[in-house]
Short mmCIF file of C-alpha atoms in Angstrom, two decimals:
data_model
loop_
_atom_site.label_atom_id
_atom_site.label_comp_id
_atom_site.label_asym_id
_atom_site.label_seq_id
_atom_site.Cartn_x
_atom_site.Cartn_y
_atom_site.Cartn_z
CA MET A 1 99.05 76.58 124.56
CA HIS A 2 96.25 78.27 122.87
CA ARG A 3 92.75 77.78 124.12
CA ALA A 4 89.50 79.55 123.45
CA TYR A 5 88.64 81.86 126.06
CA ALA A 6 85.14 82.42 127.20
CA PHE A 7 86.13 86.09 128.69
CA LEU A 8 85.89 87.16 124.99
CA GLY A 9 82.32 86.84 125.02
CA ARG A 10 82.42 89.66 127.19
CA ILE A 11 83.62 92.46 124.60
CA THR A 12 83.03 90.95 121.38
CA ILE A 13 81.45 92.81 118.58
CA LEU A 14 77.87 92.73 120.57
CA GLY A 15 79.58 95.52 123.04
CA VAL A 16 82.88 96.33 125.14
CA LEU A 17 83.90 96.66 128.56
CA GLY A 18 83.50 100.17 130.32
CA LEU A 19 87.20 102.12 130.91
CA HIS A 20 86.84 102.77 134.14
CA ALA A 21 88.23 101.47 137.50
CA GLY A 22 85.65 103.35 140.06
CA ALA A 23 85.67 106.91 141.34
CA CYS A 24 88.82 107.30 142.02
CA VAL A 25 89.75 108.40 138.62
CA SER A 26 88.85 109.74 135.35
CA TRP A 27 89.98 109.83 132.07
CA LYS A 28 88.19 109.97 128.54
CA THR A 29 88.89 107.26 125.69
CA GLY A 30 88.33 109.05 122.86
CA PRO A 31 90.26 111.82 121.50
CA VAL A 32 90.26 114.89 123.40
CA SER A 33 91.06 117.99 121.66
CA PRO A 34 92.33 121.33 123.17
CA ASP A 35 89.00 122.76 123.18
CA GLN A 36 87.57 119.78 124.92
CA ILE A 37 90.20 120.26 128.15
CA VAL A 38 89.80 124.15 127.84
CA ALA A 39 86.46 124.01 128.53
CA GLN A 40 86.86 122.33 131.53
CA LYS A 41 88.46 125.67 132.80
CA PRO A 42 91.58 123.91 134.34
CA ASP A 43 94.19 126.50 136.32
CA GLN A 44 97.01 125.08 133.79
CA VAL A 45 97.73 122.41 131.22
CA ARG A 46 100.77 120.87 129.61
CA VAL A 47 101.00 121.14 126.24
CA THR A 48 103.22 118.86 123.88
CA LEU A 49 104.06 120.23 120.37
CA GLU A 50 104.51 118.44 117.33
CA ASN A 51 108.27 119.10 117.32
CA GLY A 52 108.40 117.00 121.19
CA THR A 53 108.59 120.53 122.82
CA ARG A 54 106.51 120.67 126.43
CA ILE A 55 104.87 123.75 127.65
CA VAL A 56 103.19 124.36 130.73
CA ILE A 57 100.55 127.21 130.12
CA ALA A 58 98.36 128.53 133.21
CA ARG A 59 94.96 130.19 132.72
CA PRO A 60 94.27 128.42 129.25
CA ALA A 61 91.72 129.81 126.82
CA ILE A 62 91.16 129.16 123.09
CA VAL A 63 90.97 132.40 120.95
CA GLY A 64 90.21 131.80 117.02
CA ASP A 65 92.88 129.23 116.25
CA SER A 66 95.13 129.77 118.96
CA LEU A 67 95.85 128.52 122.69
CA ILE A 68 96.49 131.45 124.78
CA GLY A 69 97.84 131.53 128.68
CA THR A 70 100.64 132.59 130.33
CA PRO A 71 103.64 130.78 132.15
CA PRO A 72 102.76 129.32 135.95
CA GLY A 73 103.31 132.39 138.29
CA ALA A 74 103.76 135.28 135.61
CA ASP A 75 102.00 138.61 135.79
CA THR A 76 98.55 137.77 133.39
CA LYS A 77 98.52 141.77 133.03
CA ARG A 78 101.80 142.24 131.14
CA ILE A 79 101.08 141.33 127.52
CA ALA A 80 104.51 140.70 127.14
CA GLN A 81 104.37 137.22 129.48
CA GLN A 82 101.33 135.77 127.32
CA LEU A 83 102.03 132.82 125.18
CA ALA A 84 100.04 132.03 122.47
CA ILE A 85 100.28 128.70 120.33
CA SER A 86 98.70 127.58 117.03
CA LEU A 87 96.20 124.92 117.69
CA SER A 88 97.56 122.94 114.43
CA ASP A 89 101.26 122.91 116.56
CA ILE A 90 99.43 120.88 118.91
CA ARG A 91 100.08 117.30 119.43
CA SER A 92 98.40 116.56 122.89
CA VAL A 93 97.02 118.44 125.75
CA GLU A 94 96.97 117.28 129.42
CA VAL A 95 95.24 118.74 132.79
CA GLN A 96 95.67 117.49 136.19
CA ARG A 97 92.92 118.80 138.86
CA VAL A 98 91.60 117.65 142.06
CA ASN A 99 87.78 116.42 141.84
CA ALA A 100 85.74 115.29 144.74
CA GLY A 101 89.27 114.65 146.98
CA LYS A 102 90.79 112.13 144.10
CA THR A 103 93.17 113.51 141.42
CA ALA A 104 91.97 112.99 137.94
CA LEU A 105 94.48 112.89 135.05
CA LEU A 106 93.32 113.43 131.36
CA ILE A 107 95.65 112.68 128.52
CA ALA A 108 94.67 113.60 124.82
CA GLY A 109 95.25 110.60 122.88
CA VAL A 110 96.40 108.63 125.29
CA GLY A 111 94.71 105.31 126.90
CA VAL A 112 94.03 104.94 130.56
CA THR A 113 97.27 102.48 131.11
CA ALA A 114 99.25 105.87 130.94
CA LEU A 115 97.57 106.48 134.52
CA ALA A 116 98.94 102.85 135.70
CA VAL A 117 102.37 103.40 134.88
CA ILE A 118 102.36 106.31 136.89
CA ALA A 119 100.82 104.42 140.04
CA ALA A 120 103.76 102.00 139.52
CA ALA A 121 106.48 104.64 140.16
CA ASP A 122 104.25 104.79 143.49
CA CYS A 123 103.80 100.93 144.60
CA CYS A 124 107.32 99.69 143.22
CA GLY A 125 109.20 101.23 145.76
CA PRO A 126 111.55 103.96 145.81
CA ASP A 127 113.92 102.19 143.64
CA PHE A 128 112.27 102.30 141.15
CA LYS A 129 112.51 105.03 138.16
CA PRO A 130 110.06 104.90 134.98
CA ALA A 131 112.31 104.87 131.90
CA PRO A 132 113.10 108.69 130.82
CA SER A 133 111.42 109.68 127.70
CA GLY A 134 111.97 112.70 125.22
CA GLY A 135 109.94 113.76 122.34
CA ALA A 136 106.31 112.91 122.90
CA GLY A 137 104.49 111.00 120.16
CA GLY A 138 101.00 109.94 119.76
CA GLY A 139 99.94 107.74 122.31
CA SER A 140 103.41 107.50 124.61
CA GLY A 141 103.72 110.43 126.34
CA GLY A 142 106.64 112.00 127.30
CA GLY A 143 108.86 113.88 130.06
CA ASP A 144 108.90 113.27 133.67
CA GLY A 145 106.96 110.59 135.42
CA TYR A 146 105.62 109.47 132.11
CA PRO A 147 105.85 105.94 130.59
CA GLY A 148 109.06 105.57 127.70
CA TYR A 149 109.03 103.56 124.72
CA SER A 150 111.39 101.82 123.15
CA CYS A 151 113.22 101.29 119.60
CA PRO A 152 114.74 104.11 117.47
CA LEU A 153 111.96 106.84 116.37
CA VAL A 154 111.77 108.38 112.91
CA TYR A 155 110.89 112.06 112.42
CA SER A 156 109.21 113.18 108.56
CA TRP A 157 109.72 116.95 107.58
CA ASP A 158 106.28 117.92 106.50
CA GLY A 159 107.22 121.27 104.33
CA ASN A 160 107.11 123.21 107.75
CA SER A 161 108.14 121.14 110.84
CA TRP A 162 109.37 117.71 112.29
CA ARG A 163 106.65 115.09 112.33
CA LEU A 164 106.82 111.80 114.49
CA ASP A 165 106.04 109.10 111.45
CA SER A 166 107.58 105.87 112.86
CA GLY A 167 108.60 103.82 115.75
CA THR A 168 111.13 101.42 114.38
CA PHE A 169 112.01 97.35 114.47
CA GLY A 170 110.11 97.42 118.24
CA GLY A 171 110.81 93.96 120.21
CA ALA A 172 113.96 93.43 118.45
CA VAL A 173 116.13 93.67 121.87
CA ALA A 174 118.70 91.67 121.08
CA PRO A 175 121.04 90.76 117.64
CA ALA A 176 119.40 87.22 117.35
CA LEU A 177 116.01 89.09 117.17
CA ALA A 178 117.21 92.04 114.93
CA ARG A 179 114.29 92.24 112.32
CA THR A 180 113.55 94.33 109.15
CA ASP A 181 110.56 96.48 109.72
CA VAL A 182 108.54 98.62 107.33
CA ASP A 183 106.02 101.40 108.38
CA ASN A 184 103.86 104.38 106.52
CA LEU A 185 104.94 107.76 106.72
CA LEU A 186 102.07 109.82 107.01
CA TYR A 187 103.84 113.36 106.89
CA ALA A 188 106.83 112.62 104.87
CA THR A 189 106.70 115.31 102.26
CA ALA A 190 109.22 116.22 98.86
CA GLN A 191 110.28 119.59 98.45
CA ASN A 192 112.35 119.75 95.43
CA GLY A 193 112.99 116.55 94.95
CA VAL A 194 114.37 115.95 98.21
CA LEU A 195 112.73 114.31 101.56
CA ARG A 196 113.92 114.76 104.74
CA LEU A 197 114.05 112.10 107.77
CA ARG A 198 115.68 112.48 111.27
CA VAL A 199 116.30 109.25 113.09
CA ALA A 200 116.33 109.62 116.78
CA ASN A 201 117.41 107.59 119.98
CA GLU A 202 115.14 109.62 123.03
CA LEU A 203 115.49 106.69 125.63
CA ASN A 204 118.24 105.45 128.08
CA GLU A 205 118.82 102.39 125.23
CA THR A 206 121.28 102.14 122.85
CA ASP A 207 120.32 101.48 119.70
CA TYR A 208 121.79 99.26 116.34
CA LEU A 209 120.52 100.60 113.40
CA ASP A 210 121.94 98.24 110.02
CA ALA A 211 120.05 99.68 107.13
CA LEU A 212 117.22 102.57 106.57
CA SER A 213 115.77 102.99 103.02
CA VAL A 214 112.47 104.91 102.14
CA LEU A 215 109.91 103.27 99.56
CA ALA A 216 108.53 105.20 97.25
CA VAL A 217 105.01 103.48 96.03
CA ASP A 218 103.59 104.95 92.83
CA HIS A 219 99.77 103.57 92.11
CA THR A 220 96.26 104.60 91.44
CA ALA A 221 94.23 106.79 93.52
CA GLY A 222 91.91 105.37 96.35
CA LEU A 223 94.14 102.18 97.02
CA THR A 224 95.65 101.85 100.43
CA VAL A 225 99.06 100.77 100.37
CA ALA A 226 100.73 99.40 104.05
CA PRO A 227 102.99 96.95 105.06
CA GLY A 228 102.85 93.60 106.67
CA GLY A 229 104.71 92.41 109.55
CA ASP A 230 106.81 90.12 107.11
CA GLY A 231 107.82 93.59 105.19
CA ARG A 232 105.94 92.73 102.28
CA ILE A 233 104.03 95.76 100.94
CA TYR A 234 100.47 95.25 100.32
CA ALA A 235 97.71 97.78 98.02
CA LEU A 236 94.30 97.04 98.84
CA GLY A 237 90.94 98.32 97.40
CA LYS A 238 88.08 98.91 99.34
CA LEU A 239 88.03 97.91 103.13
CA ASP A 240 85.10 96.44 104.61
CA ARG A 241 84.71 97.77 108.01
CA GLY A 242 82.35 94.71 109.10
CA GLY A 243 78.65 95.48 109.72
CA ASP A 244 78.76 94.81 113.18
CA ALA A 245 82.26 95.63 114.25
CA LEU A 246 82.71 97.84 117.35
CA PRO A 247 81.97 101.75 116.85
CA ARG A 248 85.54 102.04 118.31
CA VAL A 249 87.00 100.50 115.49
CA ARG A 250 84.93 101.15 112.86
CA ALA A 251 87.37 103.84 111.77
CA ARG A 252 91.05 105.39 112.02
CA ASP A 253 89.70 108.42 114.41
CA GLY A 254 91.55 107.98 117.35
CA TRP A 255 88.61 106.32 119.46
CA GLY A 256 89.66 102.97 120.00
CA TRP A 257 89.33 99.62 121.91
CA GLU A 258 91.67 99.15 125.16
CA SER A 259 91.33 96.60 127.74
CA SER A 260 89.65 97.04 130.62
CA PRO A 261 92.30 97.42 133.46
CA SER A 262 90.39 96.66 136.77
CA GLY A 263 88.76 93.71 138.39
CA ARG A 264 90.75 90.62 136.95
CA ASP A 265 91.62 87.52 139.04
CA THR A 266 95.15 86.08 138.22
CA SER A 267 94.31 82.86 139.15
CA ILE A 268 91.45 82.68 136.42
CA VAL A 269 92.71 82.22 132.76
CA ALA A 270 89.79 83.89 130.97
CA ASP A 271 91.13 87.06 133.29
CA ILE A 272 94.80 87.07 131.98
CA ARG A 273 94.15 87.61 128.48
CA ASP A 274 91.91 90.14 126.31
CA GLY A 275 90.84 90.70 122.93
CA ILE A 276 88.16 91.32 120.68
CA GLU A 277 86.29 89.38 118.04
CA LEU A 278 84.84 90.88 115.24
CA ALA A 279 82.59 89.59 112.08
CA PHE A 280 83.03 90.35 108.31
CA LEU A 281 81.02 89.82 105.56
CA LYS A 282 83.34 86.48 103.99
CA PRO A 283 84.80 87.48 100.54
CA ALA A 284 84.81 86.19 97.15
CA THR A 285 88.28 84.81 97.53
CA ASN A 286 90.03 82.71 100.19
CA GLU A 287 92.99 84.98 100.47
CA ALA A 288 91.81 88.29 102.63
CA ARG A 289 93.91 91.23 104.06
CA LEU A 290 93.14 92.33 107.71
CA VAL A 291 93.97 95.78 108.30
CA VAL A 292 94.93 96.77 111.69
CA ASP A 293 95.59 100.21 112.97
CA GLY A 294 96.61 99.85 116.36
CA ASN A 295 99.70 100.35 119.09
CA ASN A 296 101.04 99.18 122.00
CA THR A 297 99.82 100.95 125.36
CA PRO A 298 102.68 102.63 127.50
CA TRP A 299 101.94 99.81 130.16
CA ALA A 300 103.31 97.16 127.56
CA ALA A 301 106.70 99.16 127.45
CA HIS A 302 107.15 99.60 131.04
CA LEU A 303 106.70 95.84 132.12
CA THR A 304 109.17 94.65 128.93
CA GLN A 305 111.67 97.56 130.72
CA GLU A 306 110.89 95.88 134.04
CA LEU A 307 111.48 92.67 132.81
CA VAL A 308 115.13 93.83 131.69
CA ALA A 309 115.28 95.34 135.34
CA ALA A 310 114.52 92.10 136.88
CA HIS A 311 117.86 90.76 135.83
CA GLY A 312 119.53 93.11 138.07
CA ARG A 313 123.42 93.13 138.37
CA GLU A 314 123.17 89.73 136.46
CA THR A 315 121.52 92.28 133.12
CA ARG A 316 124.78 92.37 131.13
CA ALA A 317 125.51 88.44 131.67
CA TRP A 318 122.33 88.26 130.43
CA TYR A 319 122.44 90.18 127.21
CA ASP A 320 125.71 88.39 126.65
CA SER A 321 124.06 85.25 126.94
CA LEU A 322 121.40 86.38 124.33
CA ALA A 323 124.11 86.89 121.69
CA ALA A 324 126.44 83.92 122.47
CA TYR A 325 123.10 81.74 122.20
CA PRO A 326 120.68 82.65 119.67
CA ALA A 327 118.38 79.95 120.29
CA LEU A 328 118.05 81.33 124.15
CA ALA A 329 116.95 84.70 122.15
CA ARG A 330 114.73 83.40 119.84
CA GLY A 331 113.29 81.45 123.19
CA LEU A 332 112.56 84.77 124.33
CA GLY A 333 111.01 86.20 121.38
CA GLU A 334 108.89 83.14 120.92
CA MET A 335 107.24 84.13 124.42
CA MET A 336 107.14 87.57 123.70
CA ALA A 337 104.83 86.69 120.53
CA ARG A 338 102.54 84.77 122.89
CA GLU A 339 102.08 86.84 125.28
CA ALA A 340 102.18 90.53 124.17
CA PHE A 341 101.66 90.32 120.36
CA LEU A 342 98.66 90.48 118.59
CA GLY A 343 97.10 86.85 118.29
CA VAL A 344 94.82 86.49 114.90
CA SER A 345 92.41 83.76 115.50
CA VAL A 346 89.88 82.59 112.65
CA TRP A 347 86.82 80.77 113.43
CA SER A 348 86.89 77.54 111.36
CA GLY A 349 82.67 76.66 112.58
CA ALA A 350 83.86 74.42 115.09
CA GLN A 351 87.00 76.11 116.80
CA TRP A 352 89.41 79.07 116.51
CA GLU A 353 92.49 78.31 114.48
CA ARG A 354 95.58 80.85 115.48
CA GLN A 355 96.67 81.85 112.36
CA GLY A 356 99.77 83.94 113.43
CA TYR A 357 100.32 87.20 115.26
CA ILE A 358 100.59 91.10 114.47
CA TRP A 359 103.89 92.27 115.42
CA GLU A 360 104.51 94.39 118.34
CA ALA A 361 103.94 98.37 117.28
CA GLY A 362 105.22 100.19 120.04
CA PRO A 363 103.26 102.68 121.74
CA GLU A 364 104.75 106.04 120.44
CA ILE A 365 102.57 106.38 117.08
CA LEU A 366 99.70 104.40 115.61
CA LYS A 367 100.82 101.79 113.10
CA ARG A 368 98.89 100.28 110.24
CA GLN A 369 99.68 96.43 109.77
CA VAL A 370 98.43 94.25 107.27
CA PHE A 371 98.06 90.29 107.61
CA PRO A 372 97.21 88.16 105.11
CA LEU A 373 94.27 85.74 105.97
CA ASP A 374 93.55 81.97 104.86
CA LEU A 375 90.06 81.67 104.60
CA SER A 376 89.64 78.28 102.88
CA GLY A 377 88.25 76.66 106.27
CA VAL A 378 85.37 79.52 106.78
CA PRO A 379 82.37 77.92 106.30
CA GLY A 380 79.19 80.17 105.06
CA ASP A 381 78.95 83.69 104.22
CA THR A 382 80.82 85.51 107.46
CA VAL A 383 84.33 85.49 108.90
CA ARG A 384 84.93 85.91 112.33
CA ILE A 385 88.10 87.27 113.91
CA ARG A 386 89.62 87.15 117.04
CA LEU A 387 92.39 89.66 118.22
CA GLU A 388 94.05 88.60 121.81
CA SER A 389 96.73 89.49 123.56
CA ALA A 390 97.71 89.97 127.42
CA PRO A 391 95.37 92.69 128.82
CA SER A 392 96.33 96.83 128.69
CA PHE A 393 98.99 95.77 126.06
CA TRP A 394 97.01 96.88 123.16
CA LEU A 395 95.03 99.92 121.73
CA ILE A 396 93.24 99.04 118.60
CA ASP A 397 91.80 102.22 116.82
CA HIS A 398 90.64 100.72 113.36
CA VAL A 399 90.11 97.00 112.00
CA ALA A 400 89.00 96.19 108.39
CA LEU A 401 88.92 93.59 105.85
CA GLY A 402 90.34 93.75 102.45
CA ALA A 403 91.38 92.16 99.30
CA SER A 404 94.74 92.79 97.40
CA GLU A 405 94.66 95.05 94.33
CA ARG A 406 95.88 93.47 90.83
CA GLY A 407 96.28 96.71 89.59
CA PRO A 408 100.08 98.17 88.67
CA VAL A 409 101.98 99.34 91.99
CA GLU A 410 105.81 100.50 91.45
CA VAL A 411 107.95 100.34 94.30
CA HIS A 412 111.10 102.35 94.00
CA GLU A 413 113.62 101.91 97.32
CA MET A 414 115.91 104.82 97.56
CA ARG A 415 119.17 105.14 100.03
CA ALA A 416 119.91 108.09 101.74
CA GLU A 417 122.24 110.68 100.05
CA THR A 418 123.11 112.03 103.10
CA ALA A 419 123.06 111.17 106.57
CA VAL A 420 124.65 113.30 109.23
CA ASP A 421 124.12 112.76 112.78
CA HIS A 422 123.96 115.22 115.81
CA SER A 423 128.13 115.71 116.14
CA GLY A 424 128.46 116.34 111.96
CA ALA A 425 129.73 112.62 111.27
CA ASP A 426 128.74 111.00 108.25
CA VAL A 427 126.77 107.75 108.84
CA ALA A 428 125.12 107.00 105.22
CA PRO A 429 128.01 104.00 104.80
CA ARG A 430 126.45 102.13 108.14
CA ILE A 431 123.20 102.25 107.14
CA SER A 432 123.33 102.22 103.20
CA SER A 433 122.83 98.20 103.51
CA LEU A 434 122.39 95.35 105.54
CA ASP A 435 126.03 94.31 106.64
CA ASN A 436 126.44 94.73 110.47
CA ARG A 437 128.06 97.81 110.56
CA HIS A 438 125.61 99.67 112.65
CA TYR A 439 125.09 103.06 113.49
CA VAL A 440 125.26 103.29 117.27
CA MET A 441 122.82 105.40 118.87
CA GLU A 442 123.18 106.52 122.43
CA HIS A 443 120.43 107.80 124.38
CA GLY A 444 120.09 111.65 122.60
CA ALA A 445 121.93 110.54 119.39
CA SER A 446 120.32 111.27 116.03
CA ALA A 447 120.97 111.95 112.58
CA GLU A 448 119.29 113.89 109.41
CA LEU A 449 118.82 111.72 106.49
CA ARG A 450 118.21 113.31 103.09
CA PHE A 451 116.89 111.22 99.90
CA ARG A 452 116.50 112.40 96.62
CA VAL A 453 112.95 110.83 95.17
CA PRO A 454 111.76 110.87 91.36
CA ASP A 455 108.90 112.85 90.24
CA VAL A 456 105.51 110.93 90.48
CA PRO A 457 104.25 110.07 87.02
CA ALA A 458 101.13 111.39 85.73
CA GLY A 459 98.09 110.04 86.87
CA ARG A 460 99.16 108.10 89.57
CA VAL A 461 99.72 109.13 93.36
CA ARG A 462 102.47 108.47 96.22
CA SER A 463 102.77 106.65 99.18
CA TYR A 464 105.94 106.50 100.89
CA LEU A 465 107.16 104.39 103.37
CA VAL A 466 110.44 103.80 105.72
CA ARG A 467 112.58 100.01 105.99
CA SER A 468 114.49 100.05 108.82
CA SER A 469 116.62 97.30 110.20
CA GLY A 470 118.51 96.68 113.60
CA TRP A 471 117.97 95.80 116.92
CA TYR A 472 117.99 97.96 120.33
CA ARG A 473 119.33 96.95 123.97
CA ILE A 474 117.34 98.27 126.80
CA HIS A 475 119.40 100.24 129.74
CA ALA A 476 117.60 99.46 133.11
CA PRO A 477 119.80 99.45 137.02
CA GLU A 478 122.13 96.94 137.96
CA ILE A 479 122.42 96.89 141.41
CA LYS A 480 120.10 94.31 142.71
CA PRO A 481 120.35 90.44 143.03
CA PRO A 482 118.19 88.90 140.14
CA ASP A 483 114.54 88.29 140.96
CA VAL A 484 114.75 84.99 140.65
CA VAL A 485 111.07 84.28 141.27
CA LEU A 486 109.80 86.98 138.55
CA LEU A 487 111.43 85.99 135.96
CA ARG A 488 110.82 82.32 136.56
CA LYS A 489 107.54 83.06 136.25
CA VAL A 490 107.48 84.82 132.92
CA LEU A 491 109.73 82.86 131.12
CA SER A 492 108.61 79.42 132.35
CA GLU A 493 105.05 79.29 133.48
CA PRO A 494 102.31 79.00 130.65
CA TYR A 495 100.91 82.85 130.18
CA GLY A 496 103.55 83.82 133.00
CA ALA A 497 103.54 87.36 131.41
CA SER A 498 100.21 87.97 131.35
CA ARG A 499 99.71 86.75 134.72
CA VAL A 500 102.29 89.21 136.21
CA ALA A 501 100.99 91.96 134.08
CA VAL A 502 97.18 91.61 135.47
CA GLY A 503 99.10 91.61 138.96
CA ARG A 504 101.44 94.75 138.35
CA MET A 505 98.21 96.44 137.13
CA ASN A 506 96.11 95.09 139.92
CA ASP A 507 98.52 97.03 142.35
CA ALA A 508 98.53 100.24 140.11
CA MET A 509 94.80 100.19 140.22
CA LEU A 510 95.02 99.97 144.14
CA THR A 511 97.35 102.51 144.26
CA LEU A 512 95.50 105.21 142.28
CA SER A 513 92.63 104.57 144.62
CA ALA A 514 94.55 105.22 147.83
CA ARG A 515 95.52 108.61 146.48
CA PRO A 516 94.39 111.34 148.54
#
């Protein structure tokens, strides 16, 4: 089923396709800061704060280290109605404006596929509703009309505010697909020996959290500590960015690679798969670690929700069948991996050899994952690596190659000392171990967890990671008959999901181009 695709020659280490769909829309592919957006002098902007709050500000301006303005319709001469927001508290800024008769949307830190999800609401008929979302994250957006994401969210207390830090066990959409996920916590800060996390369900779904713990990893300075898809912790030394790597993936800087969303023919295999190829100097050892910082696009999350919704009034029976027949659920999981996960292949000198998949990362936040590579069959002094998935499903910010560090690394696993949900109930016993006693979280549920952490040993530095286990069930309207044609195409045809995804994207791009 896996074949080498000529399309990758268009977007290899020598270049990348432009992210444009004609004159109807415009967007930025790099990180967009508030001052860059304000410099365009929009009438108003919508600001998302680090805690997920959204505020619309008219006549925005940057003064010192603050974004100032007024609420829409307010009297600009009344100082009492002025708003001022510290730039350090801002996660993203959006502006909608009309340019040459077309609507252009600029979304800070978000790929172009966010536009396609909004357009899908127009092209999919009056019954289509984008999934609701709560707090925004780095890359997913949120609020009315914006794409949602799936799986529980984990916020870290950084000493001053809550920061979105992880989306857990993405892709585990049935009990038989439940998994244990490990993710770096970049913002978690212990105070007086206590580390605080908040886990939340901000979508129209039910989350089944079986266990959650914090890993405190003590190591020497200069090491990179990150998880693999199997939950293993890797400590890596110097990372090779690759002499010919795409400028977009040289550094973790918010400027990443994304598929071109337009100009694809669903009848051509090369157009329904996409990816990048990178070249690295071959390390001395045959065991290397590929480090990828990336996440799924809102488009990928939207199409997952559409797949569930396609079961219509048979959705409940479908979920029941996944629970009753684990093999059926595993078949679904294997299809999702083939179609939507990030396939990793290595050039053997004669052909591309598939070595496995980088797990779904969710669109809510950038996720670092380590993938172990076997280079024993690679000739010469250059390693060529291919990363491949369905078009417009991934945003890849950074790719590097490293070797495992053999220095001492100590891992301390800590269970929550207290875990209190939004109603005041103690949920610690339900998430203390893998025992199928789930903390069941409906939309809007959340809990604050506190962990007692040991002191950092002298001469060492510490990295925190979260380990979580469970699964989630996406809710969808159960009114219409099942879309049998769509389900058969997605579940039975080779690369059927990729073909459907490209067709839906083509429709969305036509909708955008037709807007007055």
